[in-house]
Amino acid sequence: EACAAMEPSSGAGAQGNDEGKQEEGAGFCGVLLSAPLLTAMLVFIPLGMYWHHVDGSPEWIFAFNFLGIMPLAWLIGKCTEDLACHTGDILGGLINATFGNVVEMLLCV
């Protein structure tokens, strides 16, 4: 499903279709634009680092970092999905199994 959208289309009608070209060449900016709420939440990452640097209260540091890890988890998931589309079933499954649990491991530490 997600991999099919990434494959270049062929056929007579594909040359005049700008929609497929835009979707294929969107890259990282296209990923960010596809989820504006999660993209907006990326602002919590530098806020958490700044608040830690100025010795802010631990509650605010935790809150900023907690809100900042949600879009990072989404980006890791999206990247592993896209990478799995290009590497095949076996290697793609291994990549998903490895990086799919990175956020959970970070929260445990």
mmCIF file of C-alpha atoms in Angstrom:
data_model
loop_
_atom_site.group_PDB
_atom_site.id
_atom_site.type_symbol
_atom_site.label_atom_id
_atom_site.label_comp_id
_atom_site.label_asym_id
_atom_site.label_seq_id
_atom_site.Cartn_x
_atom_site.Cartn_y
_atom_site.Cartn_z
ATOM 1 C CA GLU A 1 0.000 0.000 0.000
ATOM 2 C CA ALA A 2 2.528 2.604 1.126
ATOM 3 C CA CYS A 3 5.181 1.100 -1.126
ATOM 4 C CA ALA A 4 2.868 1.205 -4.142
ATOM 5 C CA ALA A 5 2.538 4.978 -3.790
ATOM 6 C CA MET A 6 6.316 5.337 -3.976
ATOM 7 C CA GLU A 7 6.751 3.346 -7.193
ATOM 8 C CA PRO A 8 6.846 5.388 -10.387
ATOM 9 C CA SER A 9 3.774 4.783 -12.486
ATOM 10 C CA SER A 10 4.031 3.791 -16.097
ATOM 11 C CA GLY A 11 1.616 4.019 -18.971
ATOM 12 C CA ALA A 12 0.255 6.523 -21.439
ATOM 13 C CA GLY A 13 -1.509 8.713 -18.893
ATOM 14 C CA ALA A 14 1.450 8.937 -16.526
ATOM 15 C CA GLN A 15 3.380 11.579 -18.468
ATOM 16 C CA GLY A 16 0.799 14.318 -18.070
ATOM 17 C CA ASN A 17 0.083 13.499 -14.438
ATOM 18 C CA ASP A 18 1.765 16.031 -12.142
ATOM 19 C CA GLU A 19 0.155 14.560 -9.030
ATOM 20 C CA GLY A 20 2.285 11.387 -9.087
ATOM 21 C CA LYS A 21 5.427 13.415 -9.720
ATOM 22 C CA GLN A 22 4.708 15.689 -6.762
ATOM 23 C CA GLU A 23 4.043 12.760 -4.450
ATOM 24 C CA GLU A 24 7.159 10.900 -5.583
ATOM 25 C CA GLY A 25 9.505 13.875 -5.230
ATOM 26 C CA ALA A 26 8.065 15.192 -1.976
ATOM 27 C CA GLY A 27 10.806 13.698 0.202
ATOM 28 C CA PHE A 28 11.289 14.844 3.776
ATOM 29 C CA CYS A 29 9.261 18.046 3.324
ATOM 30 C CA GLY A 30 6.348 15.985 1.996
ATOM 31 C CA VAL A 31 6.505 13.759 5.059
ATOM 32 C CA LEU A 32 6.456 16.782 7.363
ATOM 33 C CA LEU A 33 3.570 18.368 5.469
ATOM 34 C CA SER A 34 1.533 15.164 5.650
ATOM 35 C CA ALA A 35 1.086 15.507 9.433
ATOM 36 C CA PRO A 36 1.065 19.182 10.455
ATOM 37 C CA LEU A 37 0.195 18.520 14.117
ATOM 38 C CA LEU A 38 3.157 16.202 14.618
ATOM 39 C CA THR A 39 5.373 18.601 12.692
ATOM 40 C CA ALA A 40 4.318 21.449 14.984
ATOM 41 C CA MET A 41 5.165 19.300 18.001
ATOM 42 C CA LEU A 42 8.814 19.187 16.888
ATOM 43 C CA VAL A 43 9.197 22.579 18.581
ATOM 44 C CA PHE A 44 9.159 20.796 21.960
ATOM 45 C CA ILE A 45 12.563 19.203 21.269
ATOM 46 C CA PRO A 46 14.619 22.410 21.498
ATOM 47 C CA LEU A 47 12.324 23.660 24.280
ATOM 48 C CA GLY A 48 13.184 20.601 26.377
ATOM 49 C CA MET A 49 16.899 21.053 25.734
ATOM 50 C CA TYR A 50 16.750 24.766 26.529
ATOM 51 C CA TRP A 51 14.742 24.239 29.693
ATOM 52 C CA HIS A 52 17.294 21.667 30.864
ATOM 53 C CA HIS A 53 20.157 24.053 30.044
ATOM 54 C CA VAL A 54 18.660 26.890 32.110
ATOM 55 C CA ASP A 55 17.970 24.515 35.032
ATOM 56 C CA GLY A 56 14.209 24.706 34.706
ATOM 57 C CA SER A 57 11.882 22.625 36.817
ATOM 58 C CA PRO A 58 12.070 18.864 36.193
ATOM 59 C CA GLU A 59 8.319 18.717 35.538
ATOM 60 C CA TRP A 60 8.582 21.108 32.593
ATOM 61 C CA ILE A 61 11.680 19.353 31.248
ATOM 62 C CA PHE A 62 9.818 16.036 31.347
ATOM 63 C CA ALA A 63 6.716 17.533 29.729
ATOM 64 C CA PHE A 64 8.651 19.157 26.878
ATOM 65 C CA ASN A 65 10.690 16.023 26.208
ATOM 66 C CA PHE A 66 7.630 13.780 26.426
ATOM 67 C CA LEU A 67 5.796 15.912 23.866
ATOM 68 C CA GLY A 68 8.920 16.063 21.699
ATOM 69 C CA ILE A 69 9.389 12.298 21.540
ATOM 70 C CA MET A 70 5.972 11.725 19.931
ATOM 71 C CA PRO A 71 6.832 13.303 16.556
ATOM 72 C CA LEU A 72 10.249 11.631 16.684
ATOM 73 C CA ALA A 73 8.574 8.242 17.103
ATOM 74 C CA TRP A 74 6.385 9.037 14.100
ATOM 75 C CA LEU A 75 9.412 10.044 12.011
ATOM 76 C CA ILE A 76 11.316 6.882 12.970
ATOM 77 C CA GLY A 77 8.290 4.785 12.010
ATOM 78 C CA LYS A 78 7.867 6.584 8.703
ATOM 79 C CA CYS A 79 11.564 6.254 7.873
ATOM 80 C CA THR A 80 11.638 2.537 8.623
ATOM 81 C CA GLU A 81 8.487 2.031 6.507
ATOM 82 C CA ASP A 82 10.034 3.841 3.557
ATOM 83 C CA LEU A 83 13.346 2.032 3.972
ATOM 84 C CA ALA A 84 11.564 -1.320 4.148
ATOM 85 C CA CYS A 85 9.894 -0.545 0.804
ATOM 86 C CA HIS A 86 13.298 -0.334 -0.852
ATOM 87 C CA THR A 87 15.087 -3.229 0.852
ATOM 88 C CA GLY A 88 12.667 -6.128 0.406
ATOM 89 C CA ASP A 89 10.578 -8.222 2.756
ATOM 90 C CA ILE A 90 13.234 -9.925 4.889
ATOM 91 C CA LEU A 91 15.565 -6.976 5.449
ATOM 92 C CA GLY A 92 12.576 -4.608 5.711
ATOM 93 C CA GLY A 93 11.029 -6.756 8.437
ATOM 94 C CA LEU A 94 14.327 -6.816 10.317
ATOM 95 C CA ILE A 95 14.619 -3.035 10.083
ATOM 96 C CA ASN A 96 11.039 -2.575 11.313
ATOM 97 C CA ALA A 97 11.608 -4.984 14.205
ATOM 98 C CA THR A 98 14.837 -3.250 15.199
ATOM 99 C CA PHE A 99 13.893 0.402 14.919
ATOM 100 C CA GLY A 100 10.205 -0.037 15.697
ATOM 101 C CA ASN A 101 10.990 -0.423 19.394
ATOM 102 C CA VAL A 102 13.614 2.318 19.710
ATOM 103 C CA VAL A 103 11.237 4.759 21.414
ATOM 104 C CA GLU A 104 10.135 2.153 23.963
ATOM 105 C CA MET A 105 13.760 1.347 24.754
ATOM 106 C CA LEU A 106 14.567 5.039 25.217
ATOM 107 C CA LEU A 107 11.653 5.470 27.600
ATOM 108 C CA CYS A 108 12.834 2.520 29.682
ATOM 109 C CA VAL A 109 16.317 4.011 30.126
#
